[in-house]
Coordinates of C-alpha atoms in Angstrom, one line a residue:
X1 CA -1.5 16.8 -37.4
X2 CA -1.1 14.1 -34.8
X3 CA -2.9 11.2 -36.5
X4 CA 0.0 8.8 -36.2
X5 CA 0.8 9.5 -32.5
X6 CA 0.3 6.7 -30.0
X7 CA -0.8 8.6 -27.0
X8 CA 0.2 6.9 -23.7
X9 CA -0.2 9.7 -21.3
X10 CA -3.8 9.3 -20.3
X11 CA -3.2 10.1 -16.7
X12 CA -2.5 13.7 -17.7
X13 CA -5.6 14.0 -19.9
X14 CA -7.6 11.7 -22.1
X15 CA -9.1 12.2 -25.6
X16 CA -12.7 13.2 -25.5
X17 CA -15.1 10.4 -26.5
X18 CA -17.3 11.5 -29.4
X19 CA -20.4 10.1 -27.6
X20 CA -19.6 12.5 -24.7
X21 CA -19.5 15.4 -27.1
X22 CA -22.8 14.4 -28.6
X23 CA -24.4 14.4 -25.2
X24 CA -23.0 17.8 -24.5
X25 CA -24.0 19.6 -27.7
X26 CA -27.7 20.3 -26.9
X27 CA -26.6 22.3 -23.8
X28 CA -24.4 24.5 -25.9
X29 CA -26.8 25.3 -28.7
X30 CA -30.4 24.4 -27.7
X31 CA -30.8 24.4 -23.9
X32 CA -28.1 27.0 -23.1
X33 CA -29.9 28.9 -20.3
X34 CA -28.5 28.9 -16.7
X35 CA -30.2 26.5 -14.4
X36 CA -33.3 28.1 -12.8
X37 CA -35.8 27.0 -10.2
X38 CA -39.2 25.4 -10.9
X39 CA -40.7 28.9 -11.0
X40 CA -38.3 30.1 -13.8
X41 CA -38.7 29.9 -17.6
X42 CA -38.8 26.6 -19.5
X43 CA -35.3 26.6 -20.9
X44 CA -33.8 27.2 -17.5
X45 CA -35.9 24.5 -15.9
X46 CA -34.8 22.0 -18.6
X47 CA -31.2 23.1 -17.9
X48 CA -31.7 22.5 -14.2
X49 CA -33.2 19.1 -14.8
X50 CA -30.2 18.1 -16.9
X51 CA -27.8 19.3 -14.2
X52 CA -29.6 17.3 -11.5
X53 CA -29.8 14.1 -13.7
X54 CA -26.0 14.4 -14.2
X55 CA -25.6 14.8 -10.4
X56 CA -27.8 11.7 -9.8
X57 CA -25.8 9.6 -12.3
X58 CA -22.5 10.5 -10.7
X59 CA -23.9 9.9 -7.2
X60 CA -25.2 6.5 -8.2
X61 CA -21.7 5.4 -9.2
X62 CA -20.6 5.9 -5.6
X63 CA -23.9 4.7 -4.2
X64 CA -24.3 8.2 -2.7
X65 CA -27.2 10.6 -2.5
X66 CA -27.3 13.3 -5.2
X67 CA -27.2 16.1 -2.7
X68 CA -23.8 14.8 -1.5
X69 CA -22.3 15.7 -4.9
X70 CA -21.2 19.2 -5.9
X71 CA -19.7 20.1 -9.3
X72 CA -16.4 21.9 -9.5
X73 CA -14.0 23.0 -12.2
X74 CA -11.9 19.9 -11.8
X75 CA -9.8 17.8 -9.4
X76 CA -7.8 20.8 -8.2
X77 CA -10.8 22.7 -7.1
X78 CA -12.4 19.7 -5.5
X79 CA -9.3 18.9 -3.4
X80 CA -8.9 22.6 -2.5
X81 CA -12.6 22.7 -1.4
X82 CA -12.2 19.6 0.7
X83 CA -9.1 20.6 2.5
X84 CA -9.7 24.3 2.9
X85 CA -13.4 23.9 3.5
X86 CA -13.1 21.3 6.3
X87 CA -10.2 23.0 8.0
X88 CA -12.0 26.4 8.0
X89 CA -15.1 24.7 9.5
X90 CA -13.2 22.8 12.2
X91 CA -10.2 25.0 13.1
X92 CA -12.0 26.4 16.2
X93 CA -14.1 23.3 17.1
X94 CA -11.5 20.6 16.6
X95 CA -8.0 21.8 15.8
X96 CA -5.6 22.9 13.2
X97 CA -3.8 19.7 12.3
X98 CA -3.9 18.0 8.9
X99 CA -2.3 14.8 7.7
X100 CA -1.5 14.0 4.0
X101 CA 0.8 11.5 2.5
X102 CA 4.1 12.6 1.0
X103 CA 3.2 11.3 -2.5
X104 CA -0.2 13.0 -3.0
X105 CA -0.8 14.8 -6.2
X106 CA -0.2 18.6 -6.2
X107 CA -3.7 19.7 -5.6
X108 CA -3.6 18.0 -2.2
X109 CA 0.1 18.5 -1.5
X110 CA 0.3 22.2 -2.3
X111 CA -3.1 22.9 -0.6
X112 CA -1.6 21.3 2.5
X113 CA 1.5 23.5 2.2
X114 CA -0.7 26.6 1.8
X115 CA -2.6 25.7 5.0
X116 CA 0.8 25.3 6.7
X117 CA 1.8 28.8 5.7
X118 CA -1.5 30.0 7.2
X119 CA -0.7 28.5 10.6
X120 CA -2.0 25.0 10.4
X121 CA 0.1 22.1 11.5
X122 CA 0.6 19.6 8.7
X123 CA 2.1 16.1 8.9
X124 CA 3.4 14.7 5.7
X125 CA 3.0 10.9 6.2
X126 CA 5.8 8.7 5.0
X127 CA 5.2 5.8 2.6
X128 CA 7.1 2.6 2.1
X129 CA 9.2 1.5 -1.0
X130 CA 6.0 0.7 -2.9
X131 CA 4.1 3.8 -1.9
X132 CA 1.9 2.4 0.9
X133 CA 1.2 4.4 4.0
X134 CA 2.0 2.8 7.4
X135 CA -1.3 2.3 9.2
X136 CA 0.4 2.2 12.6
X137 CA 2.2 5.5 11.9
X138 CA -1.1 7.0 10.9
X139 CA -2.7 5.9 14.1
X140 CA 0.1 7.3 16.1
X141 CA 0.2 10.8 14.5
X142 CA -3.5 11.4 14.7
X143 CA -4.2 13.7 17.7
X144 CA -7.3 15.3 19.2
X145 CA -6.3 18.4 17.2
X146 CA -6.5 16.5 13.8
X147 CA -9.2 17.9 11.6
X148 CA -8.6 15.9 8.4
X149 CA -6.6 13.1 6.9
X150 CA -6.2 13.2 3.1
X151 CA -4.8 10.0 1.4
X152 CA -5.4 9.3 -2.3
X153 CA -6.9 6.0 -3.5
X154 CA -4.5 5.6 -6.4
X155 CA -1.3 7.4 -7.0
X156 CA -1.1 9.6 -10.1
X157 CA 2.5 8.6 -11.0
X158 CA 3.4 5.2 -9.7
X159 CA -0.1 3.8 -9.7
X160 CA 0.0 2.3 -6.1
X161 CA -3.5 1.7 -4.7
X162 CA -3.9 2.4 -1.0
X163 CA -6.0 0.2 1.4
X164 CA -8.8 2.7 1.8
X165 CA -10.8 0.3 3.9
X166 CA -8.1 0.0 6.5
X167 CA -7.3 3.7 6.4
X168 CA -11.0 4.7 6.8
X169 CA -11.2 2.3 9.8
X170 CA -8.3 4.1 11.5
X171 CA -9.9 7.5 10.9
X172 CA -13.3 6.3 12.1
X173 CA -11.8 4.8 15.2
X174 CA -9.9 8.1 15.9
X175 CA -13.0 10.2 15.0
X176 CA -11.3 12.2 12.2
X177 CA -12.6 13.0 8.8
X178 CA -11.0 11.4 5.7
X179 CA -10.7 12.8 2.2
X180 CA -9.4 10.8 -0.7
X181 CA -8.3 12.0 -4.1
X182 CA -9.9 9.5 -6.6
X183 CA -8.9 11.4 -9.7
X184 CA -7.1 8.4 -11.2
X185 CA -9.2 5.7 -9.7
X186 CA -12.8 6.8 -10.0
X187 CA -14.6 4.3 -12.3
X188 CA -11.4 2.3 -12.6
X189 CA -11.6 0.8 -9.1
X190 CA -14.6 0.1 -6.8
X191 CA -15.6 3.0 -4.6
X192 CA -18.8 2.7 -2.6
X193 CA -19.6 5.2 0.1
X194 CA -22.1 2.9 1.7
X195 CA -19.4 0.3 2.3
X196 CA -16.4 2.7 2.8
X197 CA -16.7 5.4 5.5
X198 CA -14.8 8.1 3.6
X199 CA -16.1 11.6 4.0
X200 CA -15.0 13.5 0.9
X201 CA -13.9 12.2 -2.5
X202 CA -12.3 14.2 -5.3
X203 CA -13.3 13.2 -8.9
X204 CA -12.6 14.5 -12.4
X205 CA -13.8 13.9 -15.9
X206 CA -10.5 14.6 -17.7
X207 CA -9.1 11.2 -16.9
X208 CA -12.0 9.1 -18.2
X209 CA -12.5 10.5 -21.7
X210 CA -14.8 13.3 -20.5
X211 CA -14.4 17.1 -20.9
X212 CA -11.6 18.9 -19.1
X213 CA -12.6 21.7 -16.7
X214 CA -15.3 19.7 -14.8
X215 CA -14.9 17.8 -11.6
X216 CA -17.0 16.8 -8.6
X217 CA -16.6 16.5 -4.9
X218 CA -18.5 14.0 -2.8
X219 CA -19.3 15.4 0.7
X220 CA -20.9 13.0 3.1
X221 CA -24.1 14.3 4.6
X222 CA -23.4 16.4 7.8
X223 CA -19.7 16.7 7.1
X224 CA -18.6 20.2 8.4
X225 CA -17.4 22.3 5.5
X226 CA -17.2 26.0 4.9
X227 CA -17.6 27.7 1.5
X228 CA -14.2 29.2 0.7
X229 CA -15.1 30.9 -2.6
X230 CA -17.7 33.7 -2.4
X231 CA -20.3 34.6 -5.0
X232 CA -23.7 33.1 -5.6
X233 CA -25.6 30.3 -3.9
X234 CA -25.0 27.5 -6.5
X235 CA -24.2 23.9 -5.6
X236 CA -26.0 23.9 -2.3
X237 CA -24.3 27.2 -1.4
X238 CA -20.9 25.4 -1.4
X239 CA -19.5 26.5 -4.8
X240 CA -20.3 29.9 -6.2
X241 CA -20.5 30.4 -10.0
X242 CA -22.7 29.6 -13.0
X243 CA -22.9 25.9 -13.4
X244 CA -21.2 24.4 -16.4
X245 CA -24.2 22.3 -17.5
X246 CA -22.7 20.9 -20.8
X247 CA -19.7 19.7 -19.0
X248 CA -21.7 18.2 -16.1
X249 CA -23.7 16.3 -18.7
X250 CA -20.5 15.2 -20.4
X251 CA -19.0 14.0 -17.1
X252 CA -22.1 11.9 -16.4
X253 CA -21.9 10.4 -19.9
X254 CA -18.2 9.7 -19.6
X255 CA -18.9 7.7 -16.4
X256 CA -21.7 5.7 -18.1
X257 CA -19.3 4.7 -20.9
X258 CA -16.6 3.1 -18.6
X259 CA -17.0 -0.6 -18.4
X260 CA -15.4 -3.5 -16.5
X261 CA -14.3 -5.0 -19.8
X262 CA -12.5 -1.7 -20.7
X263 CA -10.7 -1.8 -17.3
X264 CA -9.6 -5.4 -17.9
X265 CA -8.3 -4.4 -21.3
X266 CA -6.3 -1.5 -19.7
X267 CA -4.9 -3.8 -17.1
X268 CA -3.7 -6.3 -19.8
X269 CA -1.8 -3.5 -21.6
X270 CA -0.3 -2.4 -18.4
X271 CA 0.9 -5.8 -17.5
X272 CA 2.3 -6.4 -21.0
X273 CA 4.5 -3.2 -20.7
X274 CA 5.7 -4.1 -17.2
X275 CA 6.4 -7.8 -18.1
X276 CA 8.2 -7.0 -21.3
X277 CA 10.2 -4.1 -19.8
X278 CA 11.5 -6.2 -16.9
X279 CA 12.2 -9.3 -19.1
X280 CA 13.6 -7.7 -22.3
X281 CA 15.4 -4.6 -21.1
X282 CA 18.3 -4.8 -18.6
X283 CA 18.5 -2.6 -15.5
X284 CA 14.8 -1.7 -15.1
X285 CA 12.9 -1.1 -11.9
X286 CA 9.2 -1.1 -11.5
X287 CA 8.0 1.9 -9.5
X288 CA 5.1 1.2 -7.2
X289 CA 3.2 -2.0 -6.4
X290 CA 2.4 -4.5 -9.1
X291 CA -0.4 -6.4 -7.2
X292 CA -2.2 -3.3 -5.9
X293 CA -2.0 -0.9 -8.9
X294 CA -4.2 1.2 -11.0
X295 CA -5.2 -0.8 -14.1
X296 CA -4.1 1.9 -16.5
X297 CA -0.7 2.7 -15.0
X298 CA 2.9 1.4 -15.6
X299 CA 5.8 3.3 -14.3
X300 CA 9.4 2.1 -14.7
X301 CA 12.9 3.4 -14.2
X302 CA 15.3 2.7 -17.0
X303 CA 18.6 3.1 -15.2
X304 CA 21.6 5.0 -16.6
X305 CA 19.6 7.1 -19.0
X306 CA 17.6 10.3 -18.5
X307 CA 13.9 10.2 -18.7
X308 CA 13.7 13.3 -20.8
X309 CA 16.0 11.8 -23.4
X310 CA 13.7 8.7 -23.6
X311 CA 10.6 10.9 -23.8
X312 CA 12.0 13.0 -26.6
X313 CA 13.2 10.0 -28.6
X314 CA 9.9 8.3 -28.1
X315 CA 8.2 11.4 -29.3
X316 CA 10.3 11.3 -32.5
X317 CA 9.0 7.8 -33.0
X318 CA 5.4 8.8 -32.5
X319 CA 4.8 7.8 -28.8
X320 CA 3.6 10.2 -26.1
X321 CA 4.8 9.2 -22.6
X322 CA 5.8 11.2 -19.5
X323 CA 8.7 11.2 -17.2
X324 CA 9.5 12.2 -13.6
X325 CA 12.7 14.0 -14.6
X326 CA 13.3 17.5 -13.3
X327 CA 13.7 18.8 -16.9
X328 CA 10.0 18.0 -17.4
X329 CA 8.9 19.7 -14.2
X330 CA 8.3 23.4 -13.9
X331 CA 9.5 23.2 -10.3
X332 CA 12.9 21.9 -11.6
X333 CA 12.7 19.2 -9.0
X334 CA 12.7 15.5 -9.7
X335 CA 9.6 13.5 -9.0
X336 CA 8.5 13.9 -5.3
X337 CA 6.7 10.6 -5.7
X338 CA 9.8 8.6 -6.6
X339 CA 11.8 10.3 -3.9
X340 CA 9.0 9.7 -1.5
X341 CA 9.3 5.9 -2.0
X342 CA 13.0 6.1 -1.3
X343 CA 14.3 6.6 -4.8
X344 CA 17.3 8.8 -5.5
X345 CA 17.5 11.4 -8.2
X346 CA 19.0 8.9 -10.7
X347 CA 15.9 6.7 -10.3
X348 CA 13.5 9.7 -10.6
X349 CA 15.4 11.0 -13.7
X350 CA 15.1 7.7 -15.4
X351 CA 11.5 7.0 -14.7
X352 CA 8.9 6.8 -17.5
X353 CA 5.1 6.6 -17.0
X354 CA 2.9 4.8 -19.5
X355 CA -0.9 5.3 -18.9
X356 CA -3.4 3.7 -21.1
X357 CA -6.9 4.7 -22.3
X358 CA -9.9 3.7 -24.3
X359 CA -8.2 4.4 -27.6
X360 CA -5.1 2.2 -27.0
X361 CA -4.7 -1.4 -28.1
X362 CA -2.3 -4.2 -27.2
X363 CA -0.4 -3.4 -30.4
X364 CA 0.4 0.0 -28.9
X365 CA 1.9 -1.6 -25.8
X366 CA 4.0 -4.0 -27.9
X367 CA 5.2 -1.2 -30.2
X368 CA 6.0 1.1 -27.3
X369 CA 8.2 -1.5 -25.6
X370 CA 9.9 -2.4 -28.9
X371 CA 10.8 1.3 -29.4
X372 CA 11.8 1.7 -25.8
X373 CA 14.2 -1.2 -25.9
X374 CA 16.0 0.2 -28.9
X375 CA 16.0 3.8 -27.5
X376 CA 17.4 2.7 -24.1
X377 CA 20.1 0.5 -25.7
X378 CA 21.2 3.4 -27.9
X379 CA 21.2 6.0 -25.1
X380 CA 23.2 3.7 -22.8
X381 CA 25.8 3.4 -25.5
X382 CA 26.5 7.1 -25.3
X383 CA 25.8 7.6 -21.6
X384 CA 28.7 8.2 -19.3
X385 CA 26.6 6.7 -16.5
X386 CA 25.9 3.3 -18.1
X387 CA 27.8 0.2 -17.1
X388 CA 30.0 -0.8 -20.0

């Protein structure tokens, strides 16, 4: 049905790699038992071994220990577990203050707002015009009551990559825990917990051609965290529920398949879209940093046209892209990220995000910009906002 679609919304979800599916199949049809201890039956022991191999493979990508990784249902649950688990553990011992940046993805942002409704003090940290947090401001707003700081590695919308080394140094100096949402940067950017003193990391398979519905949370050893979802004793008694072993196996396989060559290829497509948009289409603004940017992300505002109009016209030509326009948001609010970097509603409404994946090629980038140039020119001809 969608054979001729050029899919450029890989930050939302990626196409499953067939090799991932092949790795998962045995755990649907052959070794389908729940994971059991060494004293259980053979199929359950084999399932347990597959789960632990997957955990070890994911841990090795971070240079972490396998017991520091718990599986979740995805990035939303991972971030909820990090923020709610740490604040529950520390609210009496440390305090009830949490710091998050204003441009975090919704799992962090809305969890912080939920904590605020429960009586926690939350500071929403400003960012500059490219999306970077101010380290001096971070230092100044951390207090002895601060239980946790949560700042993403790479932004989901504008692609800006934070200086996690500098942020972690501030948190270490102030003796406060640091969580980072690496949903869009894990395997795309270096992340080594032996070199970087970050305490919790959110990860997900759905952005790297793995199965959706599986994620992981890195929790550094001895990090205080309270289980917030009751049930069984799975995942080191931190995450109740029967483990999704096929998806855990698929997640580990997806990580294995990401290469540096692939990341360089994504970056080349990203740069082509940015360069051609800025040079060939008038009145275009790049959102986020170019130099410190996720390799797969290009986000641009095409002024004097609505993002949803661009998206619909692109769809009619066979291209799937996304927009920060309110009409594409269930909240009916324009992108909080664009507004967070100082953009007005017009800039948010005209923003379009291109995110590349394994199954895209440079021809896709060229064809998308050719179509975009024609669509924007046509829409501006009929737009009352455009400069005539």
